[in-house]
PDB file of C-alpha atoms in Angstrom:
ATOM      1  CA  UNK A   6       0.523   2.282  13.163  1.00  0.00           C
ATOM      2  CA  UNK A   7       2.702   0.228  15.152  1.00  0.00           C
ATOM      3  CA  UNK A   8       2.818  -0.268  18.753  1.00  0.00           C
ATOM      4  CA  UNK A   9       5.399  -0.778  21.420  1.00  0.00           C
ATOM      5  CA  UNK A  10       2.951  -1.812  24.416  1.00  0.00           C
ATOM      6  CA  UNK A  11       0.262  -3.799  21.985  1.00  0.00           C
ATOM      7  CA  UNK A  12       0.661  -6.525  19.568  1.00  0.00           C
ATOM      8  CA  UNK A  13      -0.608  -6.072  15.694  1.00  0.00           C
ATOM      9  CA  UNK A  14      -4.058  -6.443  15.435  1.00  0.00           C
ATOM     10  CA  UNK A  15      -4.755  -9.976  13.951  1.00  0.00           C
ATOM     11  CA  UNK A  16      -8.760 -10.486  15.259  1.00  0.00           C
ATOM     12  CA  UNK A  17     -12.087  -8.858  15.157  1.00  0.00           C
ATOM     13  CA  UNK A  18     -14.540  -9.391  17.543  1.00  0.00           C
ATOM     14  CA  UNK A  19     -18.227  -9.467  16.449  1.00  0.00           C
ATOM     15  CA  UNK A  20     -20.852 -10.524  18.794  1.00  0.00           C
ATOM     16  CA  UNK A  21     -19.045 -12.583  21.110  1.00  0.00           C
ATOM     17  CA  UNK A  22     -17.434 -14.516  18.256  1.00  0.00           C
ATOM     18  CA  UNK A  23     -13.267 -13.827  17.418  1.00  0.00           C
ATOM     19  CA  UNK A  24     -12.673 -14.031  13.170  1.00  0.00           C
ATOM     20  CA  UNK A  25      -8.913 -14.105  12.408  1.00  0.00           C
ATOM     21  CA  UNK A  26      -7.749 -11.248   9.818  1.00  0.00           C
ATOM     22  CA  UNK A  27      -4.991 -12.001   7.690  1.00  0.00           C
ATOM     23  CA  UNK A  28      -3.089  -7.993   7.815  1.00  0.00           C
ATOM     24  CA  UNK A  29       0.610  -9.734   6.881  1.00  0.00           C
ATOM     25  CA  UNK A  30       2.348  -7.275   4.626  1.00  0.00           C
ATOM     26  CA  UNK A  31       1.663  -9.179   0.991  1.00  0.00           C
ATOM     27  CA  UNK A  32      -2.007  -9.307   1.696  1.00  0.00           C
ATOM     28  CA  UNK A  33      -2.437  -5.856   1.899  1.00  0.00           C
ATOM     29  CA  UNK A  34      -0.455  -5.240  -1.088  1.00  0.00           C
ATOM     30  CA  UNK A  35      -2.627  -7.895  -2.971  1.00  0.00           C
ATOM     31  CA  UNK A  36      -5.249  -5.977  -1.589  1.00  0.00           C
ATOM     32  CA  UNK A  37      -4.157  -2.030  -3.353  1.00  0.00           C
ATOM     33  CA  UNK A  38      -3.352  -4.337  -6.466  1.00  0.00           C
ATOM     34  CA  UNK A  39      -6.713  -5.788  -5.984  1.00  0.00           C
ATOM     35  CA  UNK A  40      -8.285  -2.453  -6.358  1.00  0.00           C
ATOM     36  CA  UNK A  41      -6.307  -1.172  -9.353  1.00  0.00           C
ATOM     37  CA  UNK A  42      -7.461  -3.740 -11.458  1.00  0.00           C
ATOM     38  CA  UNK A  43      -9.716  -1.896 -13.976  1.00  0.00           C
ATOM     39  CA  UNK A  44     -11.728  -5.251 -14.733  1.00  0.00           C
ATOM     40  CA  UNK A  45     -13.122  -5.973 -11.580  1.00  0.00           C
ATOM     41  CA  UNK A  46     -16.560  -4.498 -10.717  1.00  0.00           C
ATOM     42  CA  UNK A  47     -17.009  -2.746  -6.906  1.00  0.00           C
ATOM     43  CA  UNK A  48     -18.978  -5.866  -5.858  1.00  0.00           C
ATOM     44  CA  UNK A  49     -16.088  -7.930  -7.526  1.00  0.00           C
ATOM     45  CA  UNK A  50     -13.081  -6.197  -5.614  1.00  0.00           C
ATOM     46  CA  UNK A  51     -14.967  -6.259  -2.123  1.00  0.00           C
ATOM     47  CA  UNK A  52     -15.793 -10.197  -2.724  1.00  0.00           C
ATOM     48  CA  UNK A  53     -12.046 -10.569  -3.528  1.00  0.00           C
ATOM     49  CA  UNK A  54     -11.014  -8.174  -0.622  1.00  0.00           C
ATOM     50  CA  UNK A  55     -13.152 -10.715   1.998  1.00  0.00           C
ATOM     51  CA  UNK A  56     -11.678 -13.446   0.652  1.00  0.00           C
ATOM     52  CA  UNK A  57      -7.894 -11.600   0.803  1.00  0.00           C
ATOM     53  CA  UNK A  58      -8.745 -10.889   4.749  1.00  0.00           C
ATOM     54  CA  UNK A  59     -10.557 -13.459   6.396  1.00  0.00           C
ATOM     55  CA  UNK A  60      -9.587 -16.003   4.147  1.00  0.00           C
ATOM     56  CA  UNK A  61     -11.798 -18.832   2.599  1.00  0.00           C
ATOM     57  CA  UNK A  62     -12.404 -21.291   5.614  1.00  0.00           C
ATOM     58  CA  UNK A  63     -13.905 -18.719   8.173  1.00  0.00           C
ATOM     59  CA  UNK A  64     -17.922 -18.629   8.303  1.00  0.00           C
ATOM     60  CA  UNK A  65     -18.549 -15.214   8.375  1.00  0.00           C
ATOM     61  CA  UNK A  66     -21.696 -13.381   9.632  1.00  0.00           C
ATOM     62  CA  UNK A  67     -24.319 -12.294   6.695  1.00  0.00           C
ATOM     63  CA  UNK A  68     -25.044  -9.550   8.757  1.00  0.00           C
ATOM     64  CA  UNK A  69     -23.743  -6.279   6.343  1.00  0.00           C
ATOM     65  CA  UNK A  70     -22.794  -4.375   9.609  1.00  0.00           C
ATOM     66  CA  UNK A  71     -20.147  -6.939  10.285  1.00  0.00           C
ATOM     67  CA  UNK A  72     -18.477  -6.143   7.064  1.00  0.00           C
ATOM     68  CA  UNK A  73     -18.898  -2.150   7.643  1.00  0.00           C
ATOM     69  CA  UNK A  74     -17.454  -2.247  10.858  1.00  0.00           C
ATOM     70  CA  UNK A  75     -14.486  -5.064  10.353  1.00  0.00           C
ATOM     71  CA  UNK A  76     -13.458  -3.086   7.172  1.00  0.00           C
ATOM     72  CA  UNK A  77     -13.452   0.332   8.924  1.00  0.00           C
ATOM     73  CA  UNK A  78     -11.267  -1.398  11.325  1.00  0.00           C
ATOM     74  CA  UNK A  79      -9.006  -2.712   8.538  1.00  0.00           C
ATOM     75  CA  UNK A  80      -8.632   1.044   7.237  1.00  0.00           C
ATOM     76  CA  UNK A  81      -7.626   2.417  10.384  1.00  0.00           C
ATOM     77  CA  UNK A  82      -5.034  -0.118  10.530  1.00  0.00           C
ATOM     78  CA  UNK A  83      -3.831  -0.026   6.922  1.00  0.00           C
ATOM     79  CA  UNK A  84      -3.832   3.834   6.712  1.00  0.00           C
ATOM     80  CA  UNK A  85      -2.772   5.207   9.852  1.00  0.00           C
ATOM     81  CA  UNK A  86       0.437   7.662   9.813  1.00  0.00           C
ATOM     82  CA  UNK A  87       2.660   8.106  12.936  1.00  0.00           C
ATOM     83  CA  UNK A  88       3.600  11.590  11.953  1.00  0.00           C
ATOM     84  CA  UNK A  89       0.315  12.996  10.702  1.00  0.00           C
ATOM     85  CA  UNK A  90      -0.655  12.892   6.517  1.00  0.00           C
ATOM     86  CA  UNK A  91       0.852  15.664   4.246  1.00  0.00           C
ATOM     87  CA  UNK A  92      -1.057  16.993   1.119  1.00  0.00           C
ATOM     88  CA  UNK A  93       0.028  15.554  -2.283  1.00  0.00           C
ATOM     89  CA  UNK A  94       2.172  17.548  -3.866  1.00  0.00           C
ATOM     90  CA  UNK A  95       0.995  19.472  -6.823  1.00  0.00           C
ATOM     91  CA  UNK A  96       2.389  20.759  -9.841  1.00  0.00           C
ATOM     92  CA  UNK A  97       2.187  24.170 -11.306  1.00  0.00           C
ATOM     93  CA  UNK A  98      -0.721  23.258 -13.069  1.00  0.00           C
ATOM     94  CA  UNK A  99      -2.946  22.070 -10.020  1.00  0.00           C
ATOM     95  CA  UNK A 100      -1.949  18.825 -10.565  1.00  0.00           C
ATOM     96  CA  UNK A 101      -1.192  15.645  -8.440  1.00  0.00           C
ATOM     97  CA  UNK A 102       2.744  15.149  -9.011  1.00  0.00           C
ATOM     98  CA  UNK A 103       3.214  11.448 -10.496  1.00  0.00           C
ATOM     99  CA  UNK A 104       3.713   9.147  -8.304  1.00  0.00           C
ATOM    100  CA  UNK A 105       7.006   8.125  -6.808  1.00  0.00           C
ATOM    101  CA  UNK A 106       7.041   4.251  -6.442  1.00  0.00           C
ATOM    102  CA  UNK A 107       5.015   1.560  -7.082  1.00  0.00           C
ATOM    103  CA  UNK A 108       5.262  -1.780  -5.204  1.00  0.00           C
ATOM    104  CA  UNK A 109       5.184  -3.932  -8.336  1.00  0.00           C
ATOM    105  CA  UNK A 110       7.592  -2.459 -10.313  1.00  0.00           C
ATOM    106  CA  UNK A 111       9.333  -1.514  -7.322  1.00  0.00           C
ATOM    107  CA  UNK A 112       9.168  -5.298  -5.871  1.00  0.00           C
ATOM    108  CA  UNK A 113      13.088  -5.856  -6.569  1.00  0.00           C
ATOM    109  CA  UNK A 114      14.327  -2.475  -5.251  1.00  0.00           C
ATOM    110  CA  UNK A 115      12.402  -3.033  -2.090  1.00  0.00           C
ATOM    111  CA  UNK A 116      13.372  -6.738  -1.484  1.00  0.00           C
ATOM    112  CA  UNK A 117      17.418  -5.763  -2.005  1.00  0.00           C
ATOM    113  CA  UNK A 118      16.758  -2.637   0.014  1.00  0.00           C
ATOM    114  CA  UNK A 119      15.118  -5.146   3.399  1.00  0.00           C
ATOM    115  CA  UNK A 120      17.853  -7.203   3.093  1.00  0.00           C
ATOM    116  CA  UNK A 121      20.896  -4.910   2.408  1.00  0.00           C
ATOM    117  CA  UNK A 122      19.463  -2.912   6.123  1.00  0.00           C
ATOM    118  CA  UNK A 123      17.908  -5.093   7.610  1.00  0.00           C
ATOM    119  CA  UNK A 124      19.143  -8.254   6.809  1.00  0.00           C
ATOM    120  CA  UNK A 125      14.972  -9.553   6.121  1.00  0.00           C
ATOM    121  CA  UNK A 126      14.208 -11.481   3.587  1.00  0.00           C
ATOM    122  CA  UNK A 127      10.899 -10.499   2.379  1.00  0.00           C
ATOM    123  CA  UNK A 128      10.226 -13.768  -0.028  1.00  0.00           C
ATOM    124  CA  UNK A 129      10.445 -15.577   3.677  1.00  0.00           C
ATOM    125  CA  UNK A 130       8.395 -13.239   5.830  1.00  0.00           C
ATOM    126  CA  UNK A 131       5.071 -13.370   3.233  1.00  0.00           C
ATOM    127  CA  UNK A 132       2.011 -14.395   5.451  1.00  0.00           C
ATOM    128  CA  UNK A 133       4.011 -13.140   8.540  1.00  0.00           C
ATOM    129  CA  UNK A 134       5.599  -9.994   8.652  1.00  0.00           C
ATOM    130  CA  UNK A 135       2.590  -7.703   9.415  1.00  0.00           C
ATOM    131  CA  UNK A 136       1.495  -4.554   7.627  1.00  0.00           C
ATOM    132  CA  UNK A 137       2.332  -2.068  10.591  1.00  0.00           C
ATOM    133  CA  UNK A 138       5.550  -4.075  10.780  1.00  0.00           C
ATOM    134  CA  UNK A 139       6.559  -4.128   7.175  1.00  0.00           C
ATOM    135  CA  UNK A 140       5.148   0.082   6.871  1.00  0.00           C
ATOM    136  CA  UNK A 141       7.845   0.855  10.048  1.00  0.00           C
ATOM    137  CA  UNK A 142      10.760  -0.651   8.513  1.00  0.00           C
ATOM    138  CA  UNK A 143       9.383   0.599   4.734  1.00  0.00           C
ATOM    139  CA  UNK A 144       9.336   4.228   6.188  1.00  0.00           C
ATOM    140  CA  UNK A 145      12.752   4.026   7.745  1.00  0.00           C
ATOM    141  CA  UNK A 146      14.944   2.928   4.773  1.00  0.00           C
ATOM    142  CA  UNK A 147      17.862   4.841   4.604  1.00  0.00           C
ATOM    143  CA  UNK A 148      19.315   7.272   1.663  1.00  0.00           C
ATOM    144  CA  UNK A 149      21.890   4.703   0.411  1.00  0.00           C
ATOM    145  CA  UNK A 150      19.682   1.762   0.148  1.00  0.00           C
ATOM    146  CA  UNK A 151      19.044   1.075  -3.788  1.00  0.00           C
ATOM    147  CA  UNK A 152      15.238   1.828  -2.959  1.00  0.00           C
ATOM    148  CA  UNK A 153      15.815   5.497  -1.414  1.00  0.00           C
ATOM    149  CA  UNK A 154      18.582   6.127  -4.116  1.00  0.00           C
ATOM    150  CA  UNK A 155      16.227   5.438  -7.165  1.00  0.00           C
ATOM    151  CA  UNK A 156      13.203   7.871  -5.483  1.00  0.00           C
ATOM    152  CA  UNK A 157      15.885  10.180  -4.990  1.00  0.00           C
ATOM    153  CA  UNK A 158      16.940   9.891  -9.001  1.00  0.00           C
ATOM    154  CA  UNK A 159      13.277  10.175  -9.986  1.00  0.00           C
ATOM    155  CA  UNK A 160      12.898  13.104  -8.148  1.00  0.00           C
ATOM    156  CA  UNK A 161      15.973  15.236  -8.607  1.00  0.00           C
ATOM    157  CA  UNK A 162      14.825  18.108 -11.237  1.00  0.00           C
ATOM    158  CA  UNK A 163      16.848  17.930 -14.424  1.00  0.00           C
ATOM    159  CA  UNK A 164      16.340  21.091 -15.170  1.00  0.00           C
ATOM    160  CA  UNK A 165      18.757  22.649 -12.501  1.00  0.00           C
ATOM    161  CA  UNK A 166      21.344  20.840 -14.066  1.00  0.00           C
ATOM    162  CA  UNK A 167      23.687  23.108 -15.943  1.00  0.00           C
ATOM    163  CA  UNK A 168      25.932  20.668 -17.792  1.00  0.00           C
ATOM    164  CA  UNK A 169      24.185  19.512 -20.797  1.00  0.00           C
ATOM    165  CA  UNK A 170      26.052  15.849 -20.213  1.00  0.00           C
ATOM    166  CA  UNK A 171      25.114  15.431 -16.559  1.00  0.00           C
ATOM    167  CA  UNK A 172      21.667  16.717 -17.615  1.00  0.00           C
ATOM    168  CA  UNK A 173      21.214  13.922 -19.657  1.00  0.00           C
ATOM    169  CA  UNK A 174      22.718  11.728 -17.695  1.00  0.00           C
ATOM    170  CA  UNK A 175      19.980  12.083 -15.172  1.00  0.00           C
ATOM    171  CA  UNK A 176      17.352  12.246 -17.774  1.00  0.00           C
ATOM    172  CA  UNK A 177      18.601   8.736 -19.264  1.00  0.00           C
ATOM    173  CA  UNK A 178      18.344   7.443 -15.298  1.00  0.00           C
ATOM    174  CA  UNK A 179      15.220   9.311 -14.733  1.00  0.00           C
ATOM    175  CA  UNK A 180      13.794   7.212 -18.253  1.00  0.00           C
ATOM    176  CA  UNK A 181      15.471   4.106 -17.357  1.00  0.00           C
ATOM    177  CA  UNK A 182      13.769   4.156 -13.550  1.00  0.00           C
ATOM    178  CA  UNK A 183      10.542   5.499 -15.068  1.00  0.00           C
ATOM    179  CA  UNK A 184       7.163   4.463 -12.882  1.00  0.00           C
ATOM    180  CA  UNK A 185       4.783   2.710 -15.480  1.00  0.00           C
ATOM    181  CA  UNK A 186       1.512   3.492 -15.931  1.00  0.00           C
ATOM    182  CA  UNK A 187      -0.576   6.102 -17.708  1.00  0.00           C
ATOM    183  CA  UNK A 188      -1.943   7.892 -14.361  1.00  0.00           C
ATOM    184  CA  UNK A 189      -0.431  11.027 -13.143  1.00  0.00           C
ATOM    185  CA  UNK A 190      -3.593  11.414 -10.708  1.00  0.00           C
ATOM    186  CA  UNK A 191      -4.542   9.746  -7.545  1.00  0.00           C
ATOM    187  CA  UNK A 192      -1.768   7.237  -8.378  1.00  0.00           C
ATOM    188  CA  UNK A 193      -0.825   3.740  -6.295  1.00  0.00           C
ATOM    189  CA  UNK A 194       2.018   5.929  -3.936  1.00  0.00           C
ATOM    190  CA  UNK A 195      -0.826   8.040  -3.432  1.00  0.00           C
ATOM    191  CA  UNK A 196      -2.790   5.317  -2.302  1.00  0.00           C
ATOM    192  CA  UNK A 197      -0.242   3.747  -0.260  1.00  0.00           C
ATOM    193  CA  UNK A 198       0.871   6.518   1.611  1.00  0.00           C
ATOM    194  CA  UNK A 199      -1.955   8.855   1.855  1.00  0.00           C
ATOM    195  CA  UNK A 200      -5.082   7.809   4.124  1.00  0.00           C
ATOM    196  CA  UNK A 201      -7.651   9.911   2.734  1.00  0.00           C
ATOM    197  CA  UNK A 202      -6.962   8.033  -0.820  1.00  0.00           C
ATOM    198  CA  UNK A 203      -6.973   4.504   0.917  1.00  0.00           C
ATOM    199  CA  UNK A 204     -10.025   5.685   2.919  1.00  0.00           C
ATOM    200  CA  UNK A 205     -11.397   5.943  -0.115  1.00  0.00           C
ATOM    201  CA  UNK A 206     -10.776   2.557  -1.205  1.00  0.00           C
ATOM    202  CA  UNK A 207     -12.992   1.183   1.684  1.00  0.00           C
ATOM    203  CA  UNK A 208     -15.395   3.742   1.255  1.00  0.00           C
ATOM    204  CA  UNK A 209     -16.645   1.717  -1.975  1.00  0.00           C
ATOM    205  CA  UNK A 210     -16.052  -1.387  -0.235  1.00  0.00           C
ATOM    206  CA  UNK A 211     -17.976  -0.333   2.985  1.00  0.00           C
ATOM    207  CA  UNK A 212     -20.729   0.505   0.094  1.00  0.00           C
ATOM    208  CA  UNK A 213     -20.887  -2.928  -1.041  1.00  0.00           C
ATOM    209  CA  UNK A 214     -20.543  -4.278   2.440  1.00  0.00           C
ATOM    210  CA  UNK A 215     -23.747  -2.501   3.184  1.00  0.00           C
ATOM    211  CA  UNK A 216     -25.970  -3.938   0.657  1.00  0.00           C
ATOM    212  CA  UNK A 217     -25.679  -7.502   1.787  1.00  0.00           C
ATOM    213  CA  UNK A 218     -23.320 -10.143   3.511  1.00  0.00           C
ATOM    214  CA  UNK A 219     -21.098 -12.899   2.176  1.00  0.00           C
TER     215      UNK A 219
END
C-alpha cells in the first residue's frame, strides 16, 4: 500500500546484509504472468520469481529462511488493499464471476488510460514506477478513461436492455471487448486484486523456498 511518510520498499535486510528488490510495476506483472504459465513446474516459477526480484547479479543467502521471509515480505507489499478486500463476486450458480480485466490483453487500454489522466507514459516508467505507485494511480482511474469505460461495457447486463437493437449493440461490444481465456475461476483480476488469491501464489513459492536455497 502506498505511503505518504515512507518511501516504497526497495531492500530487505537479512542478517546484517541489505539485498536490493526490484518491486517496479512491470516486474510484478511479469511476476502474475510468471505464475499463469501452465508449463512451468512450482520449483520452475519460484526459480524464475528470484531471478524476477533480486535480479541475477545479487549473491543471495542459501539459507531457505531467507527466501520464506523476503517473499512473505514481497506479498505483503504486492497484495495489500487500502480499503480492506471484498469477496469475489459470485454468480447464481456459486460461481466466481469471470474476471474483469487482464493486464495483457488489457496492456493498450491501460497505457492510453495513464497517459490520457495522468499524462505517464508507462513504456518510460518500466523498471521505475513502483508497484504501490503504479496500484494507486491503477485504482484511481476515472469513469471516462477508455480503461474504466470498457470494464464498465463488460459489465453492464444485457439482459436489462429492452430494445432488441441496443441489446445487441452491447452484446456485439461485450464480444468485441471479450477477456480471453478459458477460466471463469480464480482468474488473473482475481489474482491481482484479491490478496487471499495472490497469498496464495507465494504460498507455493514460500513451499519451494523452504526446501532449499538458490
Amino acid at each position: 500500500m502506498l505511503s505518504l511518510t515512507h518511501s516504497p520498499t526497495t531492500q530487505f535486510s537479512w542478517n546484517g546484509e541489505i539485498y536490493d528488490i526490484d518491486l517496479a510495476f512491470d516486474t510484478v506483472l511479469l511476476y502474475l504472468q510468471l505464475q499463469e504459465d501452465q508449463e512451468l513446474n512450482p520449483f520452475q516459477k519460484w526459480r524464475q520469481s528470484c531471478k524476477l526480484f533480486f535480479g541475477k547479479n545479487q549473491r543471495l543467502p542459501s539459507d531457505p529462511d531467507f527466501y520464506a521471509k523476503s517473499f512473505e515480505k514481497i506479498s505483503r507489499i504486492i497484495t495489500d488493499q487500502p480499503y480492506g478486500l471484498k469477496e469475489p463476486e459470485k454468480d447464481d450458480g456459486g460461481i466466481e464471476a469471470t474476471k474483469q480485466f487482464d493486464y495483457v490483453r488489457d496492456a493498450g487500454a491501460i497505457y492510453a488510460s495513464f497517459f490520457e489522466q495522468y499524462g505517464i507514459d508507462l513504456n518510460k516508467e518500466r523498471g521505475k514506477m513502483h508497484w504501490t505507485v503504479f496500484k494507486a494511480l491503477f485504482d484511481g482511474l476515472g469513469p471516462k478513461t477508455y480503461f474504466q469505460r470498457i470494464l464498465e461495457i463488460r459489465r453492464e447486463d444485457a439482459s436489462k436492455i429492452e430494445d432488441p437493437t441496443d441489446r445487441q449493440e452491447l452484446l456485439d461490444a461485450q464480444n468485441y471487448y471479450a477477456v480471453d481465456g478459458s477460466k471463469t475461476e480464480k482468474e488473473l483480476e482475481q489474482q491481482a486484486l484479491n490478496s487471499s488469491s495472490l497469498s496464495n501464489m507465494f504460498d507455493s513459492l514460500l513451499d519451494q523456498a523452504k526446501k532449499g536455497g538458490n
